[in-house]
Structure formats: C-alpha cells, structure tokens
PDB file of C-alpha atoms and ligand atoms in Angstrom:
ATOM      1  CA  MET L1475      -0.300  -0.372  -0.325  1.00 91.00           C
ATOM      2  CA  ASP L1476       1.075   3.423  -1.119  1.00 89.00           C
ATOM      3  CA  THR L1477       0.052   5.337   2.325  1.00 83.00           C
ATOM      4  CA  LYS L1478       1.242   8.861   0.154  1.00 81.00           C
ATOM      5  CA  VAL L1479      -2.657   8.126  -0.639  1.00 85.00           C
ATOM      6  CA  PHE L1480      -4.022   9.437   2.442  1.00 82.00           C
ATOM      7  CA  ARG L1481      -2.542  12.908   2.052  1.00 78.00           C
ATOM      8  CA  LYS L1482      -4.542  13.260  -1.206  1.00 85.00           C
ATOM      9  CA  ILE L1483      -7.594  13.569   1.702  1.00 87.00           C
ATOM     10  CA  SER L1484      -9.296  16.782   2.507  1.00 91.00           C
ATOM     11  CA  TYR L1485      -9.313  17.663   5.863  1.00 89.00           C
ATOM     12  CA  GLY L1486     -10.194  21.280   7.192  1.00 93.00           C
ATOM     13  CA  VAL L1487      -8.094  22.468  10.355  1.00 92.00           C
ATOM     14  CA  TYR L1488     -10.748  23.366  14.022  1.00 96.00           C
ATOM     15  CA  ILE L1489     -10.060  23.488  17.460  1.00 97.00           C
ATOM     16  CA  VAL L1490     -12.442  21.047  18.756  1.00 97.00           C
ATOM     17  CA  THR L1491     -13.285  21.964  23.008  1.00 98.00           C
ATOM     18  CA  SER L1492     -15.046  20.393  25.822  1.00 98.00           C
ATOM     19  CA  LYS L1493     -14.885  20.800  29.595  1.00 98.00           C
ATOM     20  CA  ALA L1494     -14.977  18.995  32.161  1.00 97.00           C
ATOM     21  CA  GLY L1495     -16.714  20.204  35.838  1.00 95.00           C
ATOM     22  CA  ASP L1496     -15.215  24.013  35.505  1.00 94.00           C
ATOM     23  CA  ARG L1497     -11.949  23.552  34.062  1.00 96.00           C
ATOM     24  CA  ILE L1498     -11.723  23.780  30.165  1.00 97.00           C
ATOM     25  CA  ASN L1499      -9.906  22.053  26.995  1.00 97.00           C
ATOM     26  CA  GLY L1500      -9.701  22.193  23.349  1.00 97.00           C
ATOM     27  CA  GLN L1501      -6.923  21.086  20.974  1.00 95.00           C
ATOM     28  CA  THR L1502      -6.132  21.047  16.589  1.00 91.00           C
ATOM     29  CA  ALA L1503      -8.456  18.197  15.131  1.00 91.00           C
ATOM     30  CA  ASN L1504      -8.379  17.932  11.276  1.00 90.00           C
ATOM     31  CA  ALA L1505     -10.905  14.809  11.190  1.00 93.00           C
ATOM     32  CA  LEU L1506     -14.494  16.040  11.172  1.00 96.00           C
ATOM     33  CA  MET L1507     -17.654  15.813   8.570  1.00 97.00           C
ATOM     34  CA  GLN L1508     -20.743  16.423   8.532  1.00 97.00           C
ATOM     35  CA  VAL L1509     -22.063  14.068   8.650  1.00 97.00           C
ATOM     36  CA  CYS L1510     -26.391  14.876   7.813  1.00 96.00           C
ATOM     37  CA  SER L1511     -28.083  18.321   7.332  1.00 96.00           C
ATOM     38  CA  SER L1512     -31.675  17.173   9.426  1.00 96.00           C
ATOM     39  CA  PRO L1513     -31.236  16.951  12.344  1.00 96.00           C
ATOM     40  CA  PRO L1514     -27.584  18.760  11.813  1.00 98.00           C
ATOM     41  CA  LEU L1515     -25.376  15.514  12.456  1.00 98.00           C
ATOM     42  CA  ILE L1516     -21.239  15.997  12.176  1.00 98.00           C
ATOM     43  CA  ALA L1517     -18.212  12.725  12.984  1.00 98.00           C
ATOM     44  CA  MET L1518     -15.308  13.433  14.465  1.00 97.00           C
ATOM     45  CA  ALA L1519     -12.618  11.556  15.445  1.00 95.00           C
ATOM     46  CA  ILE L1520     -10.634  11.764  18.610  1.00 95.00           C
ATOM     47  CA  ASN L1521      -7.275  10.686  20.079  1.00 92.00           C
ATOM     48  CA  LYS L1522      -7.971   8.598  23.286  1.00 95.00           C
ATOM     49  CA  GLU L1523      -4.997   9.638  25.254  1.00 92.00           C
ATOM     50  CA  ASN L1524      -5.789  13.546  24.419  1.00 93.00           C
ATOM     51  CA  LEU L1525      -7.723  15.581  27.547  1.00 96.00           C
ATOM     52  CA  THR L1526      -9.899  17.293  25.253  1.00 96.00           C
ATOM     53  CA  HIS L1527     -11.257  13.262  24.313  1.00 97.00           C
ATOM     54  CA  GLU L1528     -11.138  12.817  28.361  1.00 98.00           C
ATOM     55  CA  PHE L1529     -13.657  15.858  29.125  1.00 98.00           C
ATOM     56  CA  ILE L1530     -15.802  15.004  26.138  1.00 98.00           C
ATOM     57  CA  LYS L1531     -16.489  11.569  27.102  1.00 98.00           C
ATOM     58  CA  LYS L1532     -17.183  13.048  31.075  1.00 98.00           C
ATOM     59  CA  SER L1533     -19.818  15.775  29.382  1.00 98.00           C
ATOM     60  CA  GLY L1534     -20.225  15.048  26.184  1.00 98.00           C
ATOM     61  CA  VAL L1535     -20.826  18.192  25.465  1.00 98.00           C
ATOM     62  CA  PHE L1536     -18.087  19.932  23.054  1.00 98.00           C
ATOM     63  CA  THR L1537     -17.732  22.887  20.445  1.00 98.00           C
ATOM     64  CA  VAL L1538     -15.111  23.261  17.259  1.00 98.00           C
ATOM     65  CA  SER L1539     -14.180  26.374  15.968  1.00 98.00           C
ATOM     66  CA  ILE L1540     -13.095  26.430  12.606  1.00 98.00           C
ATOM     67  CA  LEU L1541     -10.094  28.299  12.058  1.00 96.00           C
ATOM     68  CA  SER L1542      -9.723  30.945   8.834  1.00 96.00           C
ATOM     69  CA  GLN L1543      -6.425  30.736   6.716  1.00 93.00           C
ATOM     70  CA  ASP L1544      -4.911  33.296   8.900  1.00 91.00           C
ATOM     71  CA  ALA L1545      -4.862  31.284  11.818  1.00 91.00           C
ATOM     72  CA  PRO L1546      -1.398  31.379  12.605  1.00 87.00           C
ATOM     73  CA  PRO L1547       1.110  28.198  13.331  1.00 84.00           C
ATOM     74  CA  ARG L1548       1.326  29.029  16.502  1.00 83.00           C
ATOM     75  CA  LEU L1549      -2.238  29.016  17.716  1.00 89.00           C
ATOM     76  CA  ILE L1550      -2.567  25.104  15.624  1.00 86.00           C
ATOM     77  CA  GLY L1551       0.178  24.639  17.711  1.00 83.00           C
ATOM     78  CA  ARG L1552      -0.497  26.045  21.071  1.00 86.00           C
ATOM     79  CA  PHE L1553      -3.466  23.618  20.948  1.00 90.00           C
ATOM     80  CA  GLY L1554      -1.541  20.920  18.549  1.00 85.00           C
ATOM     81  CA  PHE L1555       1.789  20.369  20.483  1.00 81.00           C
ATOM     82  CA  LYS L1556       0.849  21.165  23.620  1.00 81.00           C
ATOM     83  CA  SER L1557      -1.131  19.366  26.265  1.00 87.00           C
ATOM     84  CA  GLY L1558      -3.981  20.956  28.475  1.00 92.00           C
ATOM     85  CA  ARG L1559      -2.539  18.316  31.450  1.00 92.00           C
ATOM     86  CA  GLU L1560       0.181  20.926  31.906  1.00 89.00           C
ATOM     87  CA  VAL L1561      -0.209  24.673  30.182  1.00 90.00           C
ATOM     88  CA  ASP L1562      -3.569  25.993  30.299  1.00 94.00           C
ATOM     89  CA  LYS L1563      -4.624  26.795  26.770  1.00 93.00           C
ATOM     90  CA  PHE L1564      -6.808  28.865  26.843  1.00 96.00           C
ATOM     91  CA  ASP L1565      -4.980  31.426  29.460  1.00 94.00           C
ATOM     92  CA  GLY L1566      -4.236  35.075  27.541  1.00 93.00           C
ATOM     93  CA  MET L1567      -6.755  33.918  24.578  1.00 95.00           C
ATOM     94  CA  ASN L1568      -9.628  35.531  22.945  1.00 97.00           C
ATOM     95  CA  TYR L1569     -12.695  33.374  23.846  1.00 98.00           C
ATOM     96  CA  ARG L1570     -16.049  33.111  25.148  1.00 98.00           C
ATOM     97  CA  LEU L1571     -18.302  30.292  26.567  1.00 98.00           C
ATOM     98  CA  ALA L1572     -21.129  28.975  24.051  1.00 98.00           C
ATOM     99  CA  ALA L1573     -24.393  28.244  26.357  1.00 97.00           C
ATOM    100  CA  ASN L1574     -22.910  24.112  26.267  1.00 97.00           C
ATOM    101  CA  GLY L1575     -20.075  25.611  28.740  1.00 98.00           C
ATOM    102  CA  CYS L1576     -16.986  25.232  26.233  1.00 98.00           C
ATOM    103  CA  PRO L1577     -15.213  28.030  24.868  1.00 98.00           C
ATOM    104  CA  ILE L1578     -15.483  29.338  21.491  1.00 98.00           C
ATOM    105  CA  LEU L1579     -12.051  31.130  20.079  1.00 98.00           C
ATOM    106  CA  GLN L1580     -12.865  34.439  19.155  1.00 97.00           C
ATOM    107  CA  GLU L1581     -10.295  35.152  16.093  1.00 95.00           C
ATOM    108  CA  HIS L1582      -8.789  33.731  13.764  1.00 96.00           C
ATOM    109  CA  THR L1583     -12.063  31.889  12.996  1.00 98.00           C
ATOM    110  CA  VAL L1584     -14.508  31.975  10.623  1.00 98.00           C
ATOM    111  CA  GLY L1585     -17.271  30.018  12.859  1.00 98.00           C
ATOM    112  CA  TYR L1586     -18.257  27.437  15.110  1.00 98.00           C
ATOM    113  CA  LEU L1587     -20.366  24.704  16.186  1.00 98.00           C
ATOM    114  CA  GLU L1588     -21.818  23.610  19.520  1.00 98.00           C
ATOM    115  CA  GLY L1589     -22.716  20.202  20.181  1.00 98.00           C
ATOM    116  CA  LYS L1590     -23.852  17.198  22.402  1.00 98.00           C
ATOM    117  CA  VAL L1591     -22.309  13.668  21.354  1.00 98.00           C
ATOM    118  CA  ILE L1592     -25.085  11.027  20.292  1.00 98.00           C
ATOM    119  CA  LYS L1593     -23.107   8.160  19.720  1.00 98.00           C
ATOM    120  CA  GLU L1594     -19.488   7.471  19.797  1.00 98.00           C
ATOM    121  CA  LEU L1595     -17.840   4.188  17.821  1.00 98.00           C
ATOM    122  CA  ASP L1596     -13.749   3.219  19.146  1.00 98.00           C
ATOM    123  CA  ALA L1597     -11.849   2.750  16.604  1.00 95.00           C
ATOM    124  CA  GLU L1598      -8.673   2.167  18.074  1.00 93.00           C
ATOM    125  CA  THR L1599      -6.111   4.715  18.972  1.00 92.00           C
ATOM    126  CA  HIS L1600      -9.667   6.945  18.270  1.00 94.00           C
ATOM    127  CA  THR L1601     -13.171   7.283  19.390  1.00 97.00           C
ATOM    128  CA  ILE L1602     -15.231   8.823  16.719  1.00 97.00           C
ATOM    129  CA  PHE L1603     -17.871  10.793  18.162  1.00 98.00           C
ATOM    130  CA  MET L1604     -20.940  11.868  16.743  1.00 98.00           C
ATOM    131  CA  GLY L1605     -22.524  15.020  17.869  1.00 98.00           C
ATOM    132  CA  GLU L1606     -25.546  16.622  17.181  1.00 98.00           C
ATOM    133  CA  VAL L1607     -24.873  20.596  16.318  1.00 98.00           C
ATOM    134  CA  THR L1608     -27.636  22.731  18.857  1.00 98.00           C
ATOM    135  CA  GLU L1609     -25.798  25.512  17.119  1.00 98.00           C
ATOM    136  CA  GLY L1610     -23.602  27.245  14.473  1.00 97.00           C
ATOM    137  CA  GLN L1611     -22.934  30.669  13.964  1.00 97.00           C
ATOM    138  CA  LEU L1612     -20.525  32.348  10.697  1.00 97.00           C
ATOM    139  CA  LEU L1613     -18.357  34.796  12.625  1.00 96.00           C
ATOM    140  CA  LYS L1614     -16.282  36.009  10.604  1.00 93.00           C
ATOM    141  CA  ASP L1615     -15.661  36.316   5.922  1.00 93.00           C
ATOM    142  CA  GLY L1616     -12.487  34.746   4.930  1.00 92.00           C
ATOM    143  CA  GLU L1617     -11.866  31.085   3.898  1.00 94.00           C
ATOM    144  CA  PRO L1618     -11.741  27.888   6.132  1.00 96.00           C
ATOM    145  CA  MET L1619      -8.130  26.767   6.734  1.00 93.00           C
ATOM    146  CA  THR L1620      -7.861  23.624   5.393  1.00 92.00           C
ATOM    147  CA  TYR L1621      -5.028  20.861   5.909  1.00 85.00           C
ATOM    148  CA  ALA L1622      -3.516  20.605   3.088  1.00 84.00           C
ATOM    149  CA  TYR L1623      -2.825  24.872   2.966  1.00 84.00           C
ATOM    150  CA  TYR L1624      -1.237  24.627   6.450  1.00 83.00           C
ATOM    151  CA  HIS L1625       1.261  22.097   5.303  1.00 75.00           C
ATOM    152  CA  GLU L1626       1.800  23.662   1.747  1.00 72.00           C
ATOM    153  CA  VAL L1627       1.658  27.645   2.441  1.00 70.00           C
ATOM    154  CA  LYS L1628       1.861  27.679   5.798  1.00 64.00           C
ATOM    155  CA  ARG L1629       4.847  25.752   6.554  1.00 60.00           C
ATOM    156  CA  GLY L1630       6.428  27.877   2.994  1.00 39.00           C
ATOM    157  CA  THR L1631       6.966  25.394   0.776  1.00 40.00           C
ATOM    158  CA  THR L1632       4.162  26.218  -1.758  1.00 36.00           C
ATOM    159  CA  PRO L1633       4.893  25.373  -5.635  1.00 38.00           C
ATOM    160  CA  LYS L1634       5.737  27.995  -8.038  1.00 45.00           C
ATOM    161  CA  THR L1635       2.676  26.651  -9.756  1.00 42.00           C
ATOM    162  CA  ALA L1636      -0.454  27.375  -7.226  1.00 38.00           C
ATOM    163  CA  PRO L1637      -2.179  30.261  -6.835  1.00 40.00           C
ATOM    164  CA  THR L1638      -1.088  31.232  -3.835  1.00 38.00           C
ATOM    165  CA  TYR L1639       2.619  30.868  -4.385  1.00 44.00           C
ATOM    166  CA  ILE L1640       4.187  34.618  -4.003  1.00 45.00           C
ATOM    167  CA  GLU L1641       7.144  35.306  -5.417  1.00 54.00           C
ATOM    168  CA  THR L1642      10.577  35.769  -3.794  1.00 51.00           C
ATOM    169  CA  THR L1643      12.213  39.022  -3.008  1.00 53.00           C
ATOM    170  CA  GLN L1644      15.533  40.238  -3.377  1.00 54.00           C
ATOM    171  CA  GLU L1645      16.391  39.505   0.834  1.00 50.00           C
ATOM    172  CA  GLU L1646      14.688  36.213   0.550  1.00 50.00           C
ATOM    173  CA  LYS L1647      16.403  35.108  -2.361  1.00 53.00           C
ATOM    174  CA  LYS L1648      19.717  35.802  -0.196  1.00 53.00           C
ATOM    175  CA  GLY L1649      18.153  33.644   2.641  1.00 52.00           C
ATOM    176  CA  GLU L1650      18.311  30.593   0.048  1.00 56.00           C
ATOM    177  CA  ASN L1651      21.878  29.655   0.323  1.00 68.00           C
ATOM    178  CA  MET L1652      21.461  29.852   3.692  1.00 84.00           C
ATOM    179  CA  LYS L1653      21.030  26.421   5.964  1.00 91.00           C
ATOM    180  CA  LYS L1654      17.793  25.159   7.292  1.00 94.00           C
ATOM    181  CA  TYR L1655      16.815  23.704  10.223  1.00 95.00           C
ATOM    182  CA  LYS L1656      14.130  21.386  11.921  1.00 94.00           C
ATOM    183  CA  CYS L1657      12.203  21.380  15.298  1.00 91.00           C
ATOM    184  CA  THR L1658      13.212  18.448  16.621  1.00 91.00           C
ATOM    185  CA  VAL L1659       9.969  18.658  19.138  1.00 88.00           C
ATOM    186  CA  CYS L1660       6.949  18.948  15.849  1.00 86.00           C
ATOM    187  CA  GLY L1661       9.057  18.859  12.408  1.00 88.00           C
ATOM    188  CA  TYR L1662       8.900  22.362  11.890  1.00 90.00           C
ATOM    189  CA  ILE L1663      11.938  23.288   9.633  1.00 91.00           C
ATOM    190  CA  TYR L1664      12.780  26.642  10.013  1.00 93.00           C
ATOM    191  CA  ASP L1665      13.436  28.211   6.331  1.00 91.00           C
ATOM    192  CA  PRO L1666      15.832  31.863   6.180  1.00 91.00           C
ATOM    193  CA  SER L1667      14.239  32.427   3.152  1.00 88.00           C
ATOM    194  CA  LYS L1668      10.689  32.751   4.649  1.00 86.00           C
ATOM    195  CA  GLY L1669      11.645  34.452   8.166  1.00 89.00           C
ATOM    196  CA  ASP L1670       8.843  33.723  10.656  1.00 88.00           C
ATOM    197  CA  PRO L1671       6.389  36.389  10.153  1.00 79.00           C
ATOM    198  CA  ASP L1672       3.984  35.962  12.653  1.00 77.00           C
ATOM    199  CA  GLY L1673       6.720  35.771  14.969  1.00 81.00           C
ATOM    200  CA  GLY L1674       8.714  39.095  14.159  1.00 81.00           C
ATOM    201  CA  ILE L1675      11.574  37.682  11.530  1.00 86.00           C
ATOM    202  CA  ALA L1676      12.066  39.134   8.458  1.00 84.00           C
ATOM    203  CA  PRO L1677      12.763  36.772   5.377  1.00 86.00           C
ATOM    204  CA  GLY L1678      16.351  36.683   5.135  1.00 87.00           C
ATOM    205  CA  THR L1679      17.164  35.379   8.466  1.00 89.00           C
ATOM    206  CA  PRO L1680      19.485  33.293   9.227  1.00 92.00           C
ATOM    207  CA  PHE L1681      18.847  30.334  12.540  1.00 93.00           C
ATOM    208  CA  GLU L1682      22.372  31.799  13.770  1.00 91.00           C
ATOM    209  CA  LYS L1683      20.912  35.506  14.145  1.00 90.00           C
ATOM    210  CA  LEU L1684      17.175  34.311  15.844  1.00 92.00           C
ATOM    211  CA  PRO L1685      17.002  35.989  18.934  1.00 90.00           C
ATOM    212  CA  ASP L1686      17.543  33.815  21.883  1.00 90.00           C
ATOM    213  CA  ASP L1687      14.021  33.747  23.084  1.00 91.00           C
ATOM    214  CA  TRP L1688      13.088  32.526  19.596  1.00 93.00           C
ATOM    215  CA  THR L1689      10.493  29.527  19.878  1.00 92.00           C
ATOM    216  CA  CYS L1690       8.575  26.624  17.307  1.00 91.00           C
ATOM    217  CA  PRO L1691       6.419  28.831  15.669  1.00 89.00           C
ATOM    218  CA  VAL L1692       4.375  25.582  15.799  1.00 86.00           C
ATOM    219  CA  CYS L1693       5.265  23.817  19.108  1.00 87.00           C
ATOM    220  CA  GLY L1694       6.697  26.366  21.001  1.00 88.00           C
ATOM    221  CA  ALA L1695       9.875  24.484  21.553  1.00 91.00           C
ATOM    222  CA  THR L1696      13.338  26.372  22.016  1.00 93.00           C
ATOM    223  CA  LYS L1697      16.039  26.739  19.280  1.00 95.00           C
ATOM    224  CA  ASP L1698      18.575  24.521  21.712  1.00 95.00           C
ATOM    225  CA  LYS L1699      15.622  21.805  20.591  1.00 95.00           C
ATOM    226  CA  PHE L1700      16.600  22.218  16.511  1.00 96.00           C
ATOM    227  CA  GLU L1701      19.092  20.252  14.111  1.00 96.00           C
ATOM    228  CA  LEU L1702      20.620  21.043  11.004  1.00 94.00           C
ATOM    229  CA  GLU L1703      18.152  20.032   8.292  1.00 90.00           C
ATOM    230  CA  LYS L1704      20.429  17.897   5.830  1.00 81.00           C
TER     231      LYS L1704
HETATM  232 FE1   FE F3155       8.119  22.620  17.009  1.00 96.59          FE
END
C-alpha cells in the first residue's frame, strides 16, 4: 500500500473544545465532517490519549471553532502540540463560552458549531464521536483553513505553480543559500528565506541570528531543540 494516497484526502483545521466541571480544554483536530443535515450531525475522530477526549467523554458536550486561513501556526501548534494537562491553553486567548459551557475562539475563526454527543464508536487509537449540532454561527468573512493549506503555505513549501505562490524578494533570495533547521519536537522547518513573519522575524534572517528567546512557531520549543536540516 502506498500510504501517500491518504494525503490526498482533504481536511479542514479545527479547534475542538470540551469541559469537565469548571475546567475547559481544546485541541487541534482535522478528522471532522458533517454526516447529516436534518438533524444536523457531525462526526469527529479524537485521540484517546488527549485531555479533550477525557472531557468529551465526561461531559458529552463540545464546540468546534473552524479556523480561518489566516490562523497562525503558533495558534494551531498551541492546541496541537501542548497538553492541557500541563498548560492552560486558553490562558490569554480571546474566547467566549458557548451555552453548553465549552469555549469558542473569537479570533482566526470563520465560524463555530456547538453540540452534544449522541453516539460514539471505538476506533483503535481514536474514538469517533457523533454529535448533534445545537447551535452554529458564522463569525467572520474569509476562507476556512485546510490541512493542505496549513502544510503547504504556512510551512512555506508552496510550489511555483500554486495560485497562492508569492514571488520571492531580493531579501528572500539572499536567504536561499542559508541553512534550514528542523524542530526535533514537531518537525517544523525554519527556512531563512521565509523567516517567521508571525513571530516578527523578517525573511532573510539566518537561524543563527534568531533571538535567543525565539521559539518554534508551531510547538513553542526553544532554539536548542532545533537541528541542522540536511
Ligand atoms: Fe516545533
């Protein structure tokens, strides 16, 4: 089997949240789809090891924030590479609580769904939760983020043929000869020709010149967790 074929399946990028008592948590998810319009049902696969899984199991309620294309990798990484067991992912975030008590992001979110679990299916490492959507609203204009967009554009490997390709500037060209470094925690590659615009790093900045307190835009790892990409 050629597992690369799985990469041809399209996904969005979502922040699925839940609660347990007065605690809230959320995580990045991509395996989510609508399965029925009347009643409005969705299905989503959530890893059993995640705290959000534990919370959904306990409370039976959730929200889904549908991320916009402008969502920074830092946001996706915060919810995808950190555990709510160690950090409060909502600390300092702009969110509000839905009627069911689960948080909804108010930034970089084109819309949200609020719902309750009506069925679940054991799927090895994951549980597939089927949920009835009890409320849903659009929050702003813009395109939803797709998983492919996140990988191809946000991680800076856009092919020249792509409509989203941005021509490189002189500064960026200068960076093409510089070495790339890879985050050993999440796999993000720092490409000097791209810099880290969300982190205030201009294109053309070599890895060696990054400030000491610079961290991985995806998972937040410190500079010493990076190694030379060969
Ligand atoms: Fe990382």
